[in-house]
Amino acid sequence: MHNAIVFVSIIPMKEVKIETTFEVYDAIEELAPSIQSLIKKAAEARKKAYAPYSEFLVGAALELENGEIISGNNQENASYPSGICAERTAVYYAGAEFPNQKILRMAIVAGSTLNPTTKPIPPCGACRQALSEYEVKQKSPMELYFMGTSGQVAVSKSVENILPWIFDKTVL
Ligand code: THU
């Protein structure tokens, strides 16, 4: 015969719920002209992406507090993990060249040349983590506008909104 010890907790566990809200626009024309122009810069950057392996082209454009626009695109590599996403190309350049300028917003245009989509394509997890570093650093939200090759645009008011409960410097 086996003896079993069963622990029954009388303290109820706490459930933590995190909610996220987005705005989704049907077309770029529904946004302010300055935002449209940022998205167009991201679309231009996308056309210059170096993505011969995935054929998935991504362009990003970010606007700094001083009005400067920095763009970037994905840069792939024959050694696949050595490549880097568009968002990180742009944000690291901004961090390198303009370390004291806040990033107000970033537009991202993404899509495969083989399978174009009109649905918004959100940034990958690694890019969310990288972007959040700068949002935490600058202590103010970075708006994100993301879309496929055409059609709908999704808007997130901050990076934290799409990466809540972040691992950041406050936990180190
Ligand atoms: N990619 C980006 O540039 N940004 C993202 O947020 C997701 C993925 C790139 C990486 C790779 O070159 C290609 O898209 C396919 O994953």
PDB file of C-alpha atoms and ligand atoms in Angstrom:
ATOM      1  CA  MET A   1       0.000   0.000   0.000  1.00  0.00           C
ATOM      2  CA  HIS A   2       1.310   3.478  -0.944  1.00  0.00           C
ATOM      3  CA  ASN A   3       0.888   6.474   1.239  1.00  0.00           C
ATOM      4  CA  ALA A   4      -0.076   9.669  -0.558  1.00  0.00           C
ATOM      5  CA  ILE A   5       0.183  13.160   0.828  1.00  0.00           C
ATOM      6  CA  VAL A   6      -2.149  15.619  -0.833  1.00  0.00           C
ATOM      7  CA  PHE A   7      -1.713  19.336  -0.296  1.00  0.00           C
ATOM      8  CA  VAL A   8      -4.850  21.368  -0.655  1.00  0.00           C
ATOM      9  CA  SER A   9      -4.280  25.085  -0.729  1.00  0.00           C
ATOM     10  CA  ILE A  10      -6.928  27.175   0.948  1.00  0.00           C
ATOM     11  CA  ILE A  11      -5.481  30.373  -0.498  1.00  0.00           C
ATOM     12  CA  PRO A  12      -6.961  30.946  -3.969  1.00  0.00           C
ATOM     13  CA  MET A  13      -4.483  31.700  -6.732  1.00  0.00           C
ATOM     14  CA  LYS A  14      -4.536  35.121  -8.321  1.00  0.00           C
ATOM     15  CA  GLU A  15      -5.458  35.364 -11.984  1.00  0.00           C
ATOM     16  CA  VAL A  16      -3.772  38.141 -13.904  1.00  0.00           C
ATOM     17  CA  LYS A  17      -5.408  39.212 -17.133  1.00  0.00           C
ATOM     18  CA  ILE A  18      -3.708  41.439 -19.697  1.00  0.00           C
ATOM     19  CA  GLU A  19      -5.783  43.084 -22.389  1.00  0.00           C
ATOM     20  CA  THR A  20      -4.574  44.704 -25.584  1.00  0.00           C
ATOM     21  CA  THR A  21      -6.386  47.162 -27.795  1.00  0.00           C
ATOM     22  CA  PHE A  22      -5.546  48.052 -31.396  1.00  0.00           C
ATOM     23  CA  GLU A  23      -6.938  50.337 -33.975  1.00  0.00           C
ATOM     24  CA  VAL A  24      -7.362  48.889 -37.450  1.00  0.00           C
ATOM     25  CA  TYR A  25      -7.860  51.160 -40.458  1.00  0.00           C
ATOM     26  CA  ASP A  26      -9.058  49.827 -43.771  1.00  0.00           C
ATOM     27  CA  ALA A  27      -6.668  51.916 -45.816  1.00  0.00           C
ATOM     28  CA  ILE A  28      -3.650  54.168 -45.360  1.00  0.00           C
ATOM     29  CA  GLU A  29      -5.728  57.149 -46.618  1.00  0.00           C
ATOM     30  CA  GLU A  30      -7.699  57.080 -43.345  1.00  0.00           C
ATOM     31  CA  LEU A  31      -4.581  58.162 -41.437  1.00  0.00           C
ATOM     32  CA  ALA A  32      -3.079  61.645 -41.041  1.00  0.00           C
ATOM     33  CA  PRO A  33      -0.863  62.801 -43.948  1.00  0.00           C
ATOM     34  CA  SER A  34       2.298  62.717 -41.782  1.00  0.00           C
ATOM     35  CA  ILE A  35       1.588  59.084 -40.881  1.00  0.00           C
ATOM     36  CA  GLN A  36       0.864  58.227 -44.514  1.00  0.00           C
ATOM     37  CA  SER A  37       4.214  59.657 -45.466  1.00  0.00           C
ATOM     38  CA  LEU A  38       5.999  57.596 -42.773  1.00  0.00           C
ATOM     39  CA  ILE A  39       4.279  54.444 -44.023  1.00  0.00           C
ATOM     40  CA  LYS A  40       5.329  55.304 -47.586  1.00  0.00           C
ATOM     41  CA  LYS A  41       8.941  55.611 -46.398  1.00  0.00           C
ATOM     42  CA  ALA A  42       8.645  52.121 -44.878  1.00  0.00           C
ATOM     43  CA  ALA A  43       7.205  50.828 -48.168  1.00  0.00           C
ATOM     44  CA  GLU A  44      10.143  52.369 -50.076  1.00  0.00           C
ATOM     45  CA  ALA A  45      12.602  50.780 -47.649  1.00  0.00           C
ATOM     46  CA  ARG A  46      10.846  47.441 -48.113  1.00  0.00           C
ATOM     47  CA  LYS A  47      11.606  47.531 -51.843  1.00  0.00           C
ATOM     48  CA  LYS A  48      15.323  47.685 -51.008  1.00  0.00           C
ATOM     49  CA  ALA A  49      15.250  44.755 -48.556  1.00  0.00           C
ATOM     50  CA  TYR A  50      17.822  42.021 -49.060  1.00  0.00           C
ATOM     51  CA  ALA A  51      15.765  38.885 -48.604  1.00  0.00           C
ATOM     52  CA  PRO A  52      16.816  36.384 -51.281  1.00  0.00           C
ATOM     53  CA  TYR A  53      16.201  33.383 -49.024  1.00  0.00           C
ATOM     54  CA  SER A  54      12.730  34.056 -47.660  1.00  0.00           C
ATOM     55  CA  GLU A  55      11.429  36.405 -50.374  1.00  0.00           C
ATOM     56  CA  PHE A  56       9.670  38.069 -47.450  1.00  0.00           C
ATOM     57  CA  LEU A  57      10.458  41.759 -47.679  1.00  0.00           C
ATOM     58  CA  VAL A  58      10.055  44.104 -44.737  1.00  0.00           C
ATOM     59  CA  GLY A  59      10.605  47.850 -44.519  1.00  0.00           C
ATOM     60  CA  ALA A  60      10.533  50.028 -41.424  1.00  0.00           C
ATOM     61  CA  ALA A  61      10.655  53.785 -41.010  1.00  0.00           C
ATOM     62  CA  LEU A  62      10.833  55.590 -37.702  1.00  0.00           C
ATOM     63  CA  GLU A  63      10.352  59.221 -36.828  1.00  0.00           C
ATOM     64  CA  LEU A  64      12.528  60.875 -34.212  1.00  0.00           C
ATOM     65  CA  GLU A  65      11.622  63.787 -32.000  1.00  0.00           C
ATOM     66  CA  ASN A  66      13.882  66.076 -34.074  1.00  0.00           C
ATOM     67  CA  GLY A  67      11.923  65.195 -37.236  1.00  0.00           C
ATOM     68  CA  GLU A  68      14.595  62.911 -38.654  1.00  0.00           C
ATOM     69  CA  ILE A  69      13.276  59.802 -40.411  1.00  0.00           C
ATOM     70  CA  ILE A  70      15.371  56.631 -40.226  1.00  0.00           C
ATOM     71  CA  SER A  71      14.498  53.652 -42.357  1.00  0.00           C
ATOM     72  CA  GLY A  72      15.694  50.082 -42.504  1.00  0.00           C
ATOM     73  CA  ASN A  73      14.873  46.755 -44.042  1.00  0.00           C
ATOM     74  CA  ASN A  74      15.598  43.101 -43.472  1.00  0.00           C
ATOM     75  CA  GLN A  75      19.084  41.927 -44.341  1.00  0.00           C
ATOM     76  CA  GLU A  76      19.351  38.187 -44.780  1.00  0.00           C
ATOM     77  CA  ASN A  77      22.424  35.988 -44.786  1.00  0.00           C
ATOM     78  CA  ALA A  78      23.424  32.608 -46.218  1.00  0.00           C
ATOM     79  CA  SER A  79      23.950  31.698 -42.576  1.00  0.00           C
ATOM     80  CA  TYR A  80      20.256  32.304 -41.847  1.00  0.00           C
ATOM     81  CA  PRO A  81      20.406  33.330 -38.158  1.00  0.00           C
ATOM     82  CA  SER A  82      22.988  36.002 -39.002  1.00  0.00           C
ATOM     83  CA  GLY A  83      20.341  38.023 -40.825  1.00  0.00           C
ATOM     84  CA  ILE A  84      18.387  40.771 -39.131  1.00  0.00           C
ATOM     85  CA  CYS A  85      14.857  42.157 -39.289  1.00  0.00           C
ATOM     86  CA  ALA A  86      13.887  45.546 -40.691  1.00  0.00           C
ATOM     87  CA  GLU A  87      12.728  46.953 -37.354  1.00  0.00           C
ATOM     88  CA  ARG A  88      16.030  46.204 -35.651  1.00  0.00           C
ATOM     89  CA  THR A  89      18.061  47.553 -38.578  1.00  0.00           C
ATOM     90  CA  ALA A  90      16.187  50.851 -38.193  1.00  0.00           C
ATOM     91  CA  VAL A  91      16.090  51.081 -34.409  1.00  0.00           C
ATOM     92  CA  TYR A  92      19.761  50.164 -33.955  1.00  0.00           C
ATOM     93  CA  TYR A  93      20.784  52.752 -36.521  1.00  0.00           C
ATOM     94  CA  ALA A  94      18.696  55.355 -34.689  1.00  0.00           C
ATOM     95  CA  GLY A  95      20.259  54.270 -31.391  1.00  0.00           C
ATOM     96  CA  ALA A  96      23.750  54.487 -32.881  1.00  0.00           C
ATOM     97  CA  GLU A  97      23.376  57.796 -34.690  1.00  0.00           C
ATOM     98  CA  PHE A  98      20.850  59.677 -32.517  1.00  0.00           C
ATOM     99  CA  PRO A  99      21.183  58.194 -29.016  1.00  0.00           C
ATOM    100  CA  ASN A 100      19.401  61.073 -27.299  1.00  0.00           C
ATOM    101  CA  GLN A 101      16.454  61.443 -29.643  1.00  0.00           C
ATOM    102  CA  LYS A 102      13.155  59.891 -28.662  1.00  0.00           C
ATOM    103  CA  ILE A 103      11.507  57.651 -31.218  1.00  0.00           C
ATOM    104  CA  LEU A 104       7.962  58.901 -31.673  1.00  0.00           C
ATOM    105  CA  ARG A 105       6.632  56.262 -34.022  1.00  0.00           C
ATOM    106  CA  MET A 106       7.562  53.464 -36.373  1.00  0.00           C
ATOM    107  CA  ALA A 107       5.826  52.238 -39.530  1.00  0.00           C
ATOM    108  CA  ILE A 108       6.369  48.704 -40.787  1.00  0.00           C
ATOM    109  CA  VAL A 109       5.372  47.334 -44.188  1.00  0.00           C
ATOM    110  CA  ALA A 110       5.843  43.599 -44.687  1.00  0.00           C
ATOM    111  CA  GLY A 111       4.961  40.926 -47.163  1.00  0.00           C
ATOM    112  CA  SER A 112       6.153  38.068 -49.286  1.00  0.00           C
ATOM    113  CA  THR A 113       6.825  38.682 -52.965  1.00  0.00           C
ATOM    114  CA  LEU A 114       5.292  35.234 -53.566  1.00  0.00           C
ATOM    115  CA  ASN A 115       2.209  35.657 -51.392  1.00  0.00           C
ATOM    116  CA  PRO A 116       1.220  39.326 -50.909  1.00  0.00           C
ATOM    117  CA  THR A 117      -1.269  40.084 -48.151  1.00  0.00           C
ATOM    118  CA  THR A 118      -3.615  42.942 -47.293  1.00  0.00           C
ATOM    119  CA  LYS A 119      -3.658  41.967 -43.606  1.00  0.00           C
ATOM    120  CA  PRO A 120      -1.414  43.839 -41.141  1.00  0.00           C
ATOM    121  CA  ILE A 121       1.757  41.945 -40.291  1.00  0.00           C
ATOM    122  CA  PRO A 122       2.888  42.526 -36.704  1.00  0.00           C
ATOM    123  CA  PRO A 123       6.580  42.674 -35.705  1.00  0.00           C
ATOM    124  CA  CYS A 124       8.217  39.450 -34.546  1.00  0.00           C
ATOM    125  CA  GLY A 125       8.897  38.763 -30.879  1.00  0.00           C
ATOM    126  CA  ALA A 126      12.609  39.540 -31.086  1.00  0.00           C
ATOM    127  CA  CYS A 127      11.854  42.933 -32.633  1.00  0.00           C
ATOM    128  CA  ARG A 128       9.232  43.694 -29.989  1.00  0.00           C
ATOM    129  CA  GLN A 129      11.867  43.004 -27.350  1.00  0.00           C
ATOM    130  CA  ALA A 130      14.420  45.205 -29.154  1.00  0.00           C
ATOM    131  CA  LEU A 131      11.947  48.051 -29.645  1.00  0.00           C
ATOM    132  CA  SER A 132      10.783  47.881 -26.058  1.00  0.00           C
ATOM    133  CA  GLU A 133      14.357  48.507 -24.882  1.00  0.00           C
ATOM    134  CA  TYR A 134      14.188  51.969 -26.469  1.00  0.00           C
ATOM    135  CA  GLU A 135      10.670  52.638 -25.251  1.00  0.00           C
ATOM    136  CA  VAL A 136      11.777  51.902 -21.679  1.00  0.00           C
ATOM    137  CA  LYS A 137      14.954  53.958 -22.195  1.00  0.00           C
ATOM    138  CA  GLN A 138      13.116  57.015 -23.494  1.00  0.00           C
ATOM    139  CA  LYS A 139      10.299  56.741 -20.923  1.00  0.00           C
ATOM    140  CA  SER A 140       7.649  57.542 -23.504  1.00  0.00           C
ATOM    141  CA  PRO A 141       5.567  55.403 -25.837  1.00  0.00           C
ATOM    142  CA  MET A 142       6.559  54.587 -29.384  1.00  0.00           C
ATOM    143  CA  GLU A 143       3.531  54.302 -31.674  1.00  0.00           C
ATOM    144  CA  LEU A 144       3.559  51.426 -34.147  1.00  0.00           C
ATOM    145  CA  TYR A 145       1.821  51.340 -37.520  1.00  0.00           C
ATOM    146  CA  PHE A 146       2.006  48.054 -39.348  1.00  0.00           C
ATOM    147  CA  MET A 147       0.563  46.664 -42.537  1.00  0.00           C
ATOM    148  CA  GLY A 148       0.950  44.093 -45.300  1.00  0.00           C
ATOM    149  CA  THR A 149       1.874  45.119 -48.814  1.00  0.00           C
ATOM    150  CA  SER A 150      -1.437  47.000 -49.134  1.00  0.00           C
ATOM    151  CA  GLY A 151      -4.790  47.317 -47.384  1.00  0.00           C
ATOM    152  CA  GLN A 152      -5.365  47.479 -43.650  1.00  0.00           C
ATOM    153  CA  VAL A 153      -3.139  49.326 -41.215  1.00  0.00           C
ATOM    154  CA  ALA A 154      -3.023  48.317 -37.535  1.00  0.00           C
ATOM    155  CA  VAL A 155      -2.023  50.852 -34.917  1.00  0.00           C
ATOM    156  CA  SER A 156      -0.594  50.111 -31.498  1.00  0.00           C
ATOM    157  CA  LYS A 157      -0.194  53.053 -29.142  1.00  0.00           C
ATOM    158  CA  SER A 158       3.018  51.624 -27.717  1.00  0.00           C
ATOM    159  CA  VAL A 159       5.398  48.681 -27.893  1.00  0.00           C
ATOM    160  CA  GLU A 160       4.322  47.640 -24.402  1.00  0.00           C
ATOM    161  CA  ASN A 161       0.818  47.243 -25.785  1.00  0.00           C
ATOM    162  CA  ILE A 162       2.024  44.359 -27.966  1.00  0.00           C
ATOM    163  CA  LEU A 163       4.610  43.065 -25.478  1.00  0.00           C
ATOM    164  CA  PRO A 164       3.156  43.393 -22.006  1.00  0.00           C
ATOM    165  CA  TRP A 165       4.945  42.118 -18.914  1.00  0.00           C
ATOM    166  CA  ILE A 166       8.280  42.798 -20.515  1.00  0.00           C
ATOM    167  CA  PHE A 167      11.719  41.605 -19.435  1.00  0.00           C
ATOM    168  CA  ASP A 168      13.513  44.926 -19.079  1.00  0.00           C
ATOM    169  CA  LYS A 169      16.314  46.605 -17.106  1.00  0.00           C
ATOM    170  CA  THR A 170      14.115  47.000 -14.030  1.00  0.00           C
ATOM    171  CA  VAL A 171      14.345  43.252 -13.361  1.00  0.00           C
ATOM    172  CA  LEU A 172      18.145  43.069 -13.567  1.00  0.00           C
TER     173      LEU A 172
HETATM  174  N1  THU B   1      11.312  39.889 -40.642  1.00  0.00           N
HETATM  175  C1  THU B   1      11.404  41.228 -40.378  1.00  0.00           C
HETATM  176  O1  THU B   1      12.179  41.948 -41.028  1.00  0.00           O
HETATM  177  N2  THU B   1      10.652  41.730 -39.384  1.00  0.00           N
HETATM  178  C2  THU B   1       9.776  41.011 -38.621  1.00  0.00           C
HETATM  179  O2  THU B   1       9.220  41.533 -37.668  1.00  0.00           O
HETATM  180  C3  THU B   1       9.498  39.623 -38.972  1.00  0.00           C
HETATM  181  C4  THU B   1      10.441  38.986 -39.927  1.00  0.00           C
HETATM  182  C5  THU B   1      12.150  39.318 -41.701  1.00  0.00           C
HETATM  183  C6  THU B   1      13.191  38.354 -41.217  1.00  0.00           C
HETATM  184  C7  THU B   1      13.423  37.511 -42.442  1.00  0.00           C
HETATM  185  O3  THU B   1      14.377  38.170 -43.272  1.00  0.00           O
HETATM  186  C8  THU B   1      12.094  37.512 -43.151  1.00  0.00           C
HETATM  187  O4  THU B   1      11.356  38.596 -42.603  1.00  0.00           O
HETATM  188  C9  THU B   1      11.295  36.237 -42.978  1.00  0.00           C
HETATM  189  O5  THU B   1      11.154  35.898 -41.656  1.00  0.00           O
END
